Structure formats: C-alpha cells, structure tokens
PDB file of C-alpha atoms in Angstrom:
ATOM      1  CA  MET A  21      18.578  -2.569  18.301  1.00  0.00           C
ATOM      2  CA  GLY A  22      18.036  -1.701  21.663  1.00  0.00           C
ATOM      3  CA  THR A  23      21.229  -2.210  23.898  1.00  0.00           C
ATOM      4  CA  GLY A  24      22.899  -0.643  26.996  1.00  0.00           C
ATOM      5  CA  GLY A  25      20.182  -0.132  29.569  1.00  0.00           C
ATOM      6  CA  ARG A  26      20.561  -0.480  33.225  1.00  0.00           C
ATOM      7  CA  SER A  27      23.908  -2.776  33.332  1.00  0.00           C
ATOM      8  CA  GLY A  28      25.613   0.929  32.105  1.00  0.00           C
ATOM      9  CA  LEU A  29      25.515   1.761  35.613  1.00  0.00           C
ATOM     10  CA  GLN A  30      26.902  -1.138  37.362  1.00  0.00           C
ATOM     11  CA  LYS A  31      29.903  -0.803  38.206  1.00  0.00           C
ATOM     12  CA  GLY A  32      32.886  -2.469  35.584  1.00  0.00           C
ATOM     13  CA  LYS A  33      30.549  -2.918  33.082  1.00  0.00           C
ATOM     14  CA  GLY A  34      30.952   1.175  31.805  1.00  0.00           C
ATOM     15  CA  LYS A  35      33.981   0.084  29.492  1.00  0.00           C
ATOM     16  CA  ALA A  36      31.915  -3.289  27.949  1.00  0.00           C
ATOM     17  CA  ASP A  37      28.953  -1.113  26.958  1.00  0.00           C
ATOM     18  CA  GLY A  38      30.614   1.772  25.811  1.00  0.00           C
ATOM     19  CA  VAL A  39      29.702   3.949  28.376  1.00  0.00           C
ATOM     20  CA  ALA A  40      32.636   6.054  30.787  1.00  0.00           C
ATOM     21  CA  VAL A  41      33.424   4.510  34.163  1.00  0.00           C
ATOM     22  CA  THR A  42      36.069   8.000  34.737  1.00  0.00           C
ATOM     23  CA  PRO A  43      36.372  11.293  33.469  1.00  0.00           C
ATOM     24  CA  THR A  44      39.643  10.906  33.049  1.00  0.00           C
ATOM     25  CA  ALA A  45      38.399   7.747  30.429  1.00  0.00           C
ATOM     26  CA  ALA A  46      35.434   9.795  29.255  1.00  0.00           C
ATOM     27  CA  SER A  47      37.945  12.264  27.435  1.00  0.00           C
ATOM     28  CA  ALA A  48      40.460   9.625  26.710  1.00  0.00           C
ATOM     29  CA  SER A  49      37.530   7.107  24.361  1.00  0.00           C
ATOM     30  CA  CYS A  50      35.638   9.151  22.538  1.00  0.00           C
ATOM     31  CA  GLN A  51      33.111  11.771  22.552  1.00  0.00           C
ATOM     32  CA  TYR A  52      29.682  11.142  23.644  1.00  0.00           C
ATOM     33  CA  ARG A  53      26.548  13.090  22.152  1.00  0.00           C
ATOM     34  CA  CYS A  54      23.264  14.746  24.391  1.00  0.00           C
ATOM     35  CA  ILE A  55      20.280  12.493  23.399  1.00  0.00           C
ATOM     36  CA  GLU A  56      18.560  15.912  24.355  1.00  0.00           C
ATOM     37  CA  CYS A  57      20.559  18.943  22.440  1.00  0.00           C
ATOM     38  CA  ASN A  58      22.980  16.090  20.386  1.00  0.00           C
ATOM     39  CA  GLN A  59      25.680  18.300  21.986  1.00  0.00           C
ATOM     40  CA  GLU A  60      28.927  16.150  22.422  1.00  0.00           C
ATOM     41  CA  ALA A  61      29.588  15.171  26.201  1.00  0.00           C
ATOM     42  CA  LYS A  62      32.880  13.745  27.708  1.00  0.00           C
ATOM     43  CA  GLU A  63      31.380  11.559  29.986  1.00  0.00           C
ATOM     44  CA  LEU A  64      27.677  10.201  30.924  1.00  0.00           C
ATOM     45  CA  TYR A  65      28.058   9.254  34.559  1.00  0.00           C
ATOM     46  CA  ARG A  66      30.978  10.046  37.015  1.00  0.00           C
ATOM     47  CA  ASP A  67      31.681   7.064  39.675  1.00  0.00           C
ATOM     48  CA  TYR A  68      33.055   8.701  42.737  1.00  0.00           C
ATOM     49  CA  ASN A  69      33.961   4.880  44.293  1.00  0.00           C
ATOM     50  CA  HIS A  70      31.829   3.083  46.550  1.00  0.00           C
ATOM     51  CA  GLY A  71      29.364   2.813  43.955  1.00  0.00           C
ATOM     52  CA  VAL A  72      27.946   5.729  43.924  1.00  0.00           C
ATOM     53  CA  LEU A  73      27.455   6.959  40.758  1.00  0.00           C
ATOM     54  CA  LYS A  74      25.344  10.236  39.066  1.00  0.00           C
ATOM     55  CA  ILE A  75      24.394  10.677  35.281  1.00  0.00           C
ATOM     56  CA  THR A  76      26.365  13.392  34.084  1.00  0.00           C
ATOM     57  CA  ILE A  77      24.390  16.321  33.288  1.00  0.00           C
ATOM     58  CA  CYS A  78      24.527  18.124  29.465  1.00  0.00           C
ATOM     59  CA  LYS A  79      26.291  22.239  30.288  1.00  0.00           C
ATOM     60  CA  SER A  80      24.420  22.980  27.024  1.00  0.00           C
ATOM     61  CA  CYS A  81      20.502  22.284  28.145  1.00  0.00           C
ATOM     62  CA  GLN A  82      20.563  21.421  32.073  1.00  0.00           C
ATOM     63  CA  LYS A  83      19.135  18.305  31.317  1.00  0.00           C
ATOM     64  CA  PRO A  84      21.121  14.025  31.705  1.00  0.00           C
ATOM     65  CA  VAL A  85      23.002  13.477  29.076  1.00  0.00           C
ATOM     66  CA  ASP A  86      21.793   9.883  28.735  1.00  0.00           C
ATOM     67  CA  LYS A  87      19.132   9.049  30.967  1.00  0.00           C
ATOM     68  CA  TYR A  88      18.651   5.357  28.723  1.00  0.00           C
ATOM     69  CA  ILE A  89      21.950   4.003  30.253  1.00  0.00           C
ATOM     70  CA  GLU A  90      19.093   3.444  33.108  1.00  0.00           C
ATOM     71  CA  TYR A  91      16.696   2.062  31.423  1.00  0.00           C
ATOM     72  CA  ASP A  92      16.391  -1.710  30.264  1.00  0.00           C
ATOM     73  CA  PRO A  93      16.814  -3.201  26.554  1.00  0.00           C
ATOM     74  CA  VAL A  94      13.607  -3.335  25.510  1.00  0.00           C
ATOM     75  CA  ILE A  95      12.293  -0.023  26.676  1.00  0.00           C
ATOM     76  CA  ILE A  96      14.819   1.492  24.385  1.00  0.00           C
ATOM     77  CA  LEU A  97      13.741  -0.675  21.753  1.00  0.00           C
ATOM     78  CA  ILE A  98      10.375   0.134  22.316  1.00  0.00           C
ATOM     79  CA  ASN A  99      11.196   3.396  22.058  1.00  0.00           C
ATOM     80  CA  ALA A 100      13.661   2.830  18.584  1.00  0.00           C
ATOM     81  CA  ILE A 101      10.250   1.931  16.815  1.00  0.00           C
ATOM     82  CA  LEU A 102       8.588   4.580  17.972  1.00  0.00           C
ATOM     83  CA  CYS A 103      10.925   6.846  15.923  1.00  0.00           C
ATOM     84  CA  LYS A 104      12.353   8.543  18.655  1.00  0.00           C
ATOM     85  CA  ALA A 105      14.967  10.829  17.781  1.00  0.00           C
ATOM     86  CA  GLN A 106      16.727  10.724  21.908  1.00  0.00           C
ATOM     87  CA  ALA A 107      15.831   6.699  21.949  1.00  0.00           C
ATOM     88  CA  TYR A 108      18.710   6.759  18.156  1.00  0.00           C
ATOM     89  CA  ARG A 109      20.598   8.677  19.555  1.00  0.00           C
ATOM     90  CA  HIS A 110      21.728   6.604  22.308  1.00  0.00           C
ATOM     91  CA  ILE A 111      21.921   3.866  20.226  1.00  0.00           C
ATOM     92  CA  LEU A 112      23.764   5.745  17.109  1.00  0.00           C
ATOM     93  CA  PHE A 113      26.434   7.503  18.961  1.00  0.00           C
ATOM     94  CA  ASN A 114      26.145   6.156  23.377  1.00  0.00           C
ATOM     95  CA  THR A 115      26.408   2.816  22.377  1.00  0.00           C
ATOM     96  CA  LYS A 116      28.946  -0.251  20.592  1.00  0.00           C
ATOM     97  CA  ILE A 117      26.667  -1.608  18.300  1.00  0.00           C
ATOM     98  CA  ASN A 118      28.875  -3.880  15.246  1.00  0.00           C
ATOM     99  CA  MET A 119      26.130  -5.706  14.118  1.00  0.00           C
ATOM    100  CA  HIS A 120      25.639  -3.686  11.360  1.00  0.00           C
ATOM    101  CA  GLY A 121      26.835  -6.022   8.595  1.00  0.00           C
ATOM    102  CA  LYS A 122      25.083  -9.078   9.675  1.00  0.00           C
ATOM    103  CA  LEU A 123      21.710  -7.143   9.698  1.00  0.00           C
ATOM    104  CA  CYS A 124      22.631  -5.725   6.502  1.00  0.00           C
ATOM    105  CA  VAL A 125      22.661  -9.334   5.275  1.00  0.00           C
ATOM    106  CA  PHE A 126      19.842 -10.917   7.003  1.00  0.00           C
ATOM    107  CA  CYS A 127      17.577  -7.975   5.958  1.00  0.00           C
ATOM    108  CA  LEU A 128      18.477  -8.889   2.319  1.00  0.00           C
ATOM    109  CA  LEU A 129      17.820 -12.570   2.904  1.00  0.00           C
ATOM    110  CA  CYS A 130      14.364 -11.297   3.801  1.00  0.00           C
ATOM    111  CA  GLU A 131      13.891  -9.126   1.211  1.00  0.00           C
ATOM    112  CA  ALA A 132      15.037 -12.116  -1.290  1.00  0.00           C
ATOM    113  CA  TYR A 133      13.151 -14.495  -0.053  1.00  0.00           C
ATOM    114  CA  LEU A 134       9.824 -12.936  -0.294  1.00  0.00           C
ATOM    115  CA  ARG A 135      10.830 -12.130  -3.839  1.00  0.00           C
ATOM    116  CA  TRP A 136      11.358 -15.553  -3.915  1.00  0.00           C
ATOM    117  CA  TRP A 137       8.438 -16.264  -2.822  1.00  0.00           C
ATOM    118  CA  GLN A 138       6.600 -14.007  -4.623  1.00  0.00           C
ATOM    119  CA  LEU A 139       8.317 -14.990  -7.744  1.00  0.00           C
ATOM    120  CA  GLN A 140       7.275 -19.521  -7.846  1.00  0.00           C
ATOM    121  CA  ASP A 141       4.261 -18.533  -6.481  1.00  0.00           C
ATOM    122  CA  SER A 142       3.869 -17.328  -9.603  1.00  0.00           C
ATOM    123  CA  SER A 143       4.912 -19.707 -12.013  1.00  0.00           C
ATOM    124  CA  ARG A 144       2.788 -22.905 -10.143  1.00  0.00           C
ATOM    125  CA  ILE A 145       5.905 -25.050 -11.038  1.00  0.00           C
ATOM    126  CA  THR A 146       5.524 -28.645  -9.069  1.00  0.00           C
ATOM    127  CA  ASP A 147       7.941 -30.717 -10.922  1.00  0.00           C
ATOM    128  CA  PRO A 148      10.219 -32.528  -8.546  1.00  0.00           C
ATOM    129  CA  ASP A 149      12.512 -32.966 -11.264  1.00  0.00           C
ATOM    130  CA  ASP A 150      16.003 -31.998  -9.836  1.00  0.00           C
ATOM    131  CA  PHE A 151      16.780 -29.764 -12.617  1.00  0.00           C
ATOM    132  CA  ILE A 152      13.818 -27.488 -11.323  1.00  0.00           C
ATOM    133  CA  ARG A 153      14.734 -27.648  -7.703  1.00  0.00           C
ATOM    134  CA  TYR A 154      18.638 -26.387  -8.982  1.00  0.00           C
ATOM    135  CA  ALA A 155      17.192 -23.258 -11.268  1.00  0.00           C
ATOM    136  CA  LYS A 156      14.845 -22.642  -7.978  1.00  0.00           C
ATOM    137  CA  GLU A 157      17.765 -22.289  -5.781  1.00  0.00           C
ATOM    138  CA  TRP A 158      19.655 -20.523  -8.105  1.00  0.00           C
ATOM    139  CA  ASP A 159      16.387 -17.635  -8.684  1.00  0.00           C
ATOM    140  CA  PHE A 160      17.136 -17.021  -4.686  1.00  0.00           C
ATOM    141  CA  TYR A 161      20.508 -16.768  -5.077  1.00  0.00           C
ATOM    142  CA  ARG A 162      19.817 -14.036  -8.289  1.00  0.00           C
ATOM    143  CA  MET A 163      16.990 -12.690  -6.075  1.00  0.00           C
ATOM    144  CA  PHE A 164      19.995 -12.337  -2.867  1.00  0.00           C
ATOM    145  CA  ALA A 165      21.577  -9.975  -5.901  1.00  0.00           C
ATOM    146  CA  ILE A 166      19.087  -7.815  -7.548  1.00  0.00           C
ATOM    147  CA  ALA A 167      17.937  -7.195  -4.144  1.00  0.00           C
ATOM    148  CA  SER A 168      21.510  -6.103  -2.548  1.00  0.00           C
ATOM    149  CA  LEU A 169      21.895  -3.974  -5.954  1.00  0.00           C
ATOM    150  CA  GLU A 170      19.119  -2.324  -5.764  1.00  0.00           C
ATOM    151  CA  GLN A 171      19.798  -0.917  -1.629  1.00  0.00           C
ATOM    152  CA  THR A 172      22.881   0.173  -3.272  1.00  0.00           C
ATOM    153  CA  ALA A 173      20.958   1.811  -5.316  1.00  0.00           C
ATOM    154  CA  TYR A 174      19.297   3.385  -3.090  1.00  0.00           C
ATOM    155  CA  PHE A 175      21.610   4.316  -0.051  1.00  0.00           C
ATOM    156  CA  SER A 176      23.755   5.821  -2.876  1.00  0.00           C
ATOM    157  CA  GLY A 177      20.915   8.062  -4.622  1.00  0.00           C
ATOM    158  CA  ILE A 178      21.050   9.722   0.364  1.00  0.00           C
ATOM    159  CA  PHE A 179      24.311  10.179  -0.158  1.00  0.00           C
ATOM    160  CA  THR A 180      24.904  11.620  -3.655  1.00  0.00           C
ATOM    161  CA  PHE A 181      21.857  13.820  -2.368  1.00  0.00           C
ATOM    162  CA  LEU A 182      23.788  14.946   0.195  1.00  0.00           C
ATOM    163  CA  TRP A 183      27.287  15.144  -0.589  1.00  0.00           C
ATOM    164  CA  VAL A 184      25.575  17.787  -3.599  1.00  0.00           C
ATOM    165  CA  GLU A 185      23.995  19.986  -0.887  1.00  0.00           C
ATOM    166  CA  ARG A 186      27.160  19.489   1.019  1.00  0.00           C
ATOM    167  CA  PRO A 187      28.378  22.919  -0.029  1.00  0.00           C
ATOM    168  CA  LEU A 188      25.376  24.681   1.310  1.00  0.00           C
ATOM    169  CA  ARG A 189      26.486  23.511   4.723  1.00  0.00           C
ATOM    170  CA  ALA A 190      29.601  23.805   4.899  1.00  0.00           C
ATOM    171  CA  LYS A 191      30.134  24.376   8.351  1.00  0.00           C
ATOM    172  CA  LYS A 192      29.009  21.418   8.810  1.00  0.00           C
ATOM    173  CA  LYS A 193      31.434  17.795   8.278  1.00  0.00           C
ATOM    174  CA  LEU A 194      29.645  14.884   7.016  1.00  0.00           C
ATOM    175  CA  ASN A 195      30.202  11.872   8.596  1.00  0.00           C
ATOM    176  CA  PHE A 196      29.277   9.117   6.093  1.00  0.00           C
ATOM    177  CA  VAL A 197      30.661   6.352   7.483  1.00  0.00           C
ATOM    178  CA  LEU A 198      28.825   6.784  10.416  1.00  0.00           C
ATOM    179  CA  LEU A 199      25.419   7.645   8.462  1.00  0.00           C
ATOM    180  CA  LEU A 200      26.078   4.370   6.234  1.00  0.00           C
ATOM    181  CA  LYS A 201      25.692   2.057  10.227  1.00  0.00           C
ATOM    182  CA  ALA A 202      22.711   4.380  10.799  1.00  0.00           C
ATOM    183  CA  LEU A 203      20.739   3.427   7.374  1.00  0.00           C
ATOM    184  CA  LEU A 204      21.857  -0.175   8.045  1.00  0.00           C
ATOM    185  CA  LEU A 205      20.545  -0.068  11.204  1.00  0.00           C
ATOM    186  CA  SER A 206      17.350   1.697  11.045  1.00  0.00           C
ATOM    187  CA  SER A 207      16.463  -0.685   7.978  1.00  0.00           C
ATOM    188  CA  TYR A 208      15.868  -3.724  10.801  1.00  0.00           C
ATOM    189  CA  GLY A 209      12.427  -3.480  10.320  1.00  0.00           C
ATOM    190  CA  LYS A 210      12.775  -5.881   7.147  1.00  0.00           C
ATOM    191  CA  LEU A 211      12.857  -7.783   9.622  1.00  0.00           C
ATOM    192  CA  LEU A 212       9.316  -8.608   9.589  1.00  0.00           C
ATOM    193  CA  LEU A 213       8.600  -9.431   5.629  1.00  0.00           C
ATOM    194  CA  ILE A 214       9.658 -12.936   6.920  1.00  0.00           C
ATOM    195  CA  PRO A 215       6.520 -13.485   8.948  1.00  0.00           C
ATOM    196  CA  ALA A 216       4.257 -11.550   6.690  1.00  0.00           C
ATOM    197  CA  VAL A 217       5.246 -13.546   4.180  1.00  0.00           C
ATOM    198  CA  ILE A 218       4.804 -17.504   6.191  1.00  0.00           C
ATOM    199  CA  TRP A 219       1.650 -16.285   7.905  1.00  0.00           C
ATOM    200  CA  GLU A 220      -0.025 -15.572   4.688  1.00  0.00           C
ATOM    201  CA  HIS A 221      -2.817 -13.446   4.544  1.00  0.00           C
ATOM    202  CA  ASP A 222      -5.693 -11.670   3.275  1.00  0.00           C
ATOM    203  CA  TYR A 223      -3.896  -8.542   4.314  1.00  0.00           C
ATOM    204  CA  THR A 224      -0.250  -9.609   3.212  1.00  0.00           C
ATOM    205  CA  PRO A 225      -0.284  -6.539   0.843  1.00  0.00           C
ATOM    206  CA  LEU A 226      -1.046  -3.909   3.150  1.00  0.00           C
ATOM    207  CA  CYS A 227       1.199  -5.587   6.081  1.00  0.00           C
ATOM    208  CA  LEU A 228       4.200  -4.847   3.372  1.00  0.00           C
ATOM    209  CA  ARG A 229       3.470  -1.774   2.594  1.00  0.00           C
ATOM    210  CA  LEU A 230       3.734  -0.990   6.120  1.00  0.00           C
ATOM    211  CA  ILE A 231       6.530  -2.485   6.410  1.00  0.00           C
ATOM    212  CA  LYS A 232       7.904  -0.643   3.555  1.00  0.00           C
ATOM    213  CA  VAL A 233       6.753   3.036   5.340  1.00  0.00           C
ATOM    214  CA  PHE A 234       8.484   1.987   8.679  1.00  0.00           C
ATOM    215  CA  VAL A 235      11.638   1.202   7.023  1.00  0.00           C
ATOM    216  CA  LEU A 236      11.388   4.811   5.421  1.00  0.00           C
ATOM    217  CA  THR A 237      10.517   6.717   8.266  1.00  0.00           C
ATOM    218  CA  SER A 238      13.610   5.264  10.246  1.00  0.00           C
ATOM    219  CA  ASN A 239      15.491   5.831   7.889  1.00  0.00           C
ATOM    220  CA  PHE A 240      14.967   8.973   7.566  1.00  0.00           C
ATOM    221  CA  GLN A 241      14.619   9.616  11.243  1.00  0.00           C
ATOM    222  CA  ALA A 242      18.212   7.974  11.309  1.00  0.00           C
ATOM    223  CA  ILE A 243      19.104  11.049   8.692  1.00  0.00           C
ATOM    224  CA  ARG A 244      18.132  13.734  11.020  1.00  0.00           C
ATOM    225  CA  VAL A 245      20.179  12.134  13.711  1.00  0.00           C
ATOM    226  CA  THR A 246      23.162  11.320  12.753  1.00  0.00           C
ATOM    227  CA  LEU A 247      23.442  14.816  10.748  1.00  0.00           C
ATOM    228  CA  ASN A 248      21.396  16.406  12.744  1.00  0.00           C
ATOM    229  CA  VAL A 249      19.636  18.491   9.798  1.00  0.00           C
ATOM    230  CA  SER A 250      16.323  19.664   8.813  1.00  0.00           C
ATOM    231  CA  ARG A 251      13.303  17.311   8.233  1.00  0.00           C
ATOM    232  CA  LYS A 252      12.942  18.188   5.076  1.00  0.00           C
ATOM    233  CA  LEU A 253      16.933  18.007   4.369  1.00  0.00           C
ATOM    234  CA  SER A 254      16.083  14.693   5.252  1.00  0.00           C
ATOM    235  CA  PHE A 255      12.676  13.696   3.443  1.00  0.00           C
ATOM    236  CA  LEU A 256      14.563  14.737   0.253  1.00  0.00           C
ATOM    237  CA  ALA A 257      17.354  12.794   0.647  1.00  0.00           C
ATOM    238  CA  ILE A 258      15.130   9.850   1.310  1.00  0.00           C
ATOM    239  CA  LEU A 259      12.810  10.617  -1.789  1.00  0.00           C
ATOM    240  CA  SER A 260      16.483  11.634  -3.953  1.00  0.00           C
ATOM    241  CA  GLY A 261      17.200   7.007  -3.161  1.00  0.00           C
ATOM    242  CA  LEU A 262      14.017   6.340  -3.594  1.00  0.00           C
ATOM    243  CA  LEU A 263      14.243   8.075  -7.236  1.00  0.00           C
ATOM    244  CA  VAL A 264      18.023   5.884  -8.060  1.00  0.00           C
ATOM    245  CA  GLU A 265      15.817   2.981  -6.680  1.00  0.00           C
ATOM    246  CA  SER A 266      13.587   3.034  -9.181  1.00  0.00           C
ATOM    247  CA  THR A 267      15.529   3.721 -11.929  1.00  0.00           C
ATOM    248  CA  MET A 268      17.544   0.728 -10.594  1.00  0.00           C
ATOM    249  CA  VAL A 269      14.020  -1.669 -10.883  1.00  0.00           C
ATOM    250  CA  TYR A 270      13.112   0.084 -14.003  1.00  0.00           C
ATOM    251  CA  PHE A 271      16.279  -1.185 -15.774  1.00  0.00           C
ATOM    252  CA  PHE A 272      16.121  -4.299 -14.217  1.00  0.00           C
ATOM    253  CA  GLN A 273      12.079  -4.722 -15.944  1.00  0.00           C
ATOM    254  CA  ARG A 274      13.395  -3.007 -19.521  1.00  0.00           C
ATOM    255  CA  MET A 275      15.967  -5.988 -19.097  1.00  0.00           C
ATOM    256  CA  GLU A 276      13.343  -8.688 -18.670  1.00  0.00           C
ATOM    257  CA  TRP A 277      14.122  -9.592 -15.450  1.00  0.00           C
ATOM    258  CA  ALA A 278      11.774 -11.014 -12.883  1.00  0.00           C
ATOM    259  CA  VAL A 279      12.645  -8.810 -10.510  1.00  0.00           C
ATOM    260  CA  GLY A 280      10.328  -9.122  -8.100  1.00  0.00           C
ATOM    261  CA  SER A 281      10.433  -5.745  -7.290  1.00  0.00           C
ATOM    262  CA  ASP A 282       7.964  -3.602  -4.042  1.00  0.00           C
ATOM    263  CA  CYS A 283       5.837  -2.070  -6.552  1.00  0.00           C
ATOM    264  CA  ALA A 284       5.661  -5.968  -8.499  1.00  0.00           C
ATOM    265  CA  ILE A 285       4.703  -7.853  -5.555  1.00  0.00           C
ATOM    266  CA  TYR A 286       1.681  -5.192  -4.159  1.00  0.00           C
ATOM    267  CA  LYS A 287       0.444  -5.230  -7.916  1.00  0.00           C
ATOM    268  CA  SER A 288      -0.045  -9.504  -8.207  1.00  0.00           C
ATOM    269  CA  GLN A 289      -1.130  -9.639  -4.417  1.00  0.00           C
ATOM    270  CA  ASP A 290      -3.955  -7.248  -5.584  1.00  0.00           C
ATOM    271  CA  PHE A 291      -5.864  -9.303  -8.201  1.00  0.00           C
TER     272      PHE A 291
END
C-alpha cells in the first residue's frame, strides 16, 4: 500500500506520483486532502523553480498538508500496517494507485487456496488417478467462486448500511467508488494467509484468527478515513457486512457445499 515517498519531491516526478508540481497544475488536476484534518487542499507543495520546493501548509490546521511525500515507501507501509489515519489519507487521496482489481483477485486466490487446502487436508485422498486430480482442480475454482460471493456479500452489507444511514447525514455525499477502492486496498492483509498455510505449525489457527482481525481493523479504518465518519458508525458498518457474509455462509452450509469458511476452518483445526 505504501507509495509516494521522497520521489514526490523530486523535480520532474511530481506528475507521475500524483503530486502537484505547481499551484496551477494542482488546481487543474484534482483535489488533495490534508492528512491531519481531512480538509481539501489544492496542492501538496510549491515549486519555486531552481529545485526549491516547499511543502504546503494546511490553512485549517496549520500543519503540513502531507508530510508523507518526504517519507520512504517502507515507512509509509509500516504506518499503514499500524492503521494510522494519516497514512491512509496519504494513500487514498494523495497518491494514484490503480492496483485495486489485481490486489482483489490475488487476495481472493489466497483465500481460495486456504479453503482448498483445508478441504484437501480433510479428505485425505492420495489416489493419483487423473480424474481425482481434475476434481481437486475444480474444487479450487469452486472455492474461488464461493470466496468471491462471500466478499461481495460482505461489501454489500457495508454499502447497504451506509446507504440506509445516509439520510441521517444528508449534508455529506457518499463516494461509494472511492469507498470500494479503499476496502479493496485495506484487505491486503489476506496476503498473509499463504505464509500461514505454507509454514504450518501448532499456532496456525491463531494466526488465521489474527489475520482476520487485522483485515477487519484495516477495513474499519478505511471506512472511517474515506467517509470521515465516527468510529461507531464504521464499527456498525463492519458488523453489518459480517452479518450479511455470515448469512451467505449459512446458506452455503444449508446447501451442503464445502465452503471452507473461516469458522469451519478454525473449528476443524482446533481438534
């Protein structure tokens, strides 16, 4: 998730990193956000020619609009892992990241592999017949489809809750496209599922639980930062998404499909 860094202040690279080089270019391109108070800003820094650059000061809070344009990407990533709101605002509003779809597909592949691994581990089939291998391959595709449907249900629950709650905050317009991108980016913690499965040990069930909690915490922070809402509202939105997702999992279980859901994985590995 970490992008930007010191390259944002290098002359000639401002446009590539989504950072304004001049005040004119800033006002013509897009609006940025102050990472401290979330107020809109026309530029992140000013270029006084001859390589003299100065970070813009926010008119609202009198702090630098985005101090992270001077930071290395590793530092930004660490702050994002710590779920700092300033790092999330820098990534979501002041940088251009077009990897939402690829990251989503890769996270779904990781989750599908975890479910498929659990399904194969429970079946204990060692027959090398080609038909068996073919069936196992289609089991993976089925797990990918189920994981996609469950994630869609989770996001739908969040969006539905925020849409129903929107009349209570009529003064604020919800940007669901930006929120979807924020949720997809903040789900990067699912990438940790693969190492947790590869290096299997006695604490694997605990690791999977911690990864789930980390992803939910990141989604919580993404909602709060993107919509600039309270922690209570973000928490209720996450609960709504989990409720719809759990309903989807229950439906699959009633259909007697081996969904390999998180709850099923945890219970099976505890024995």
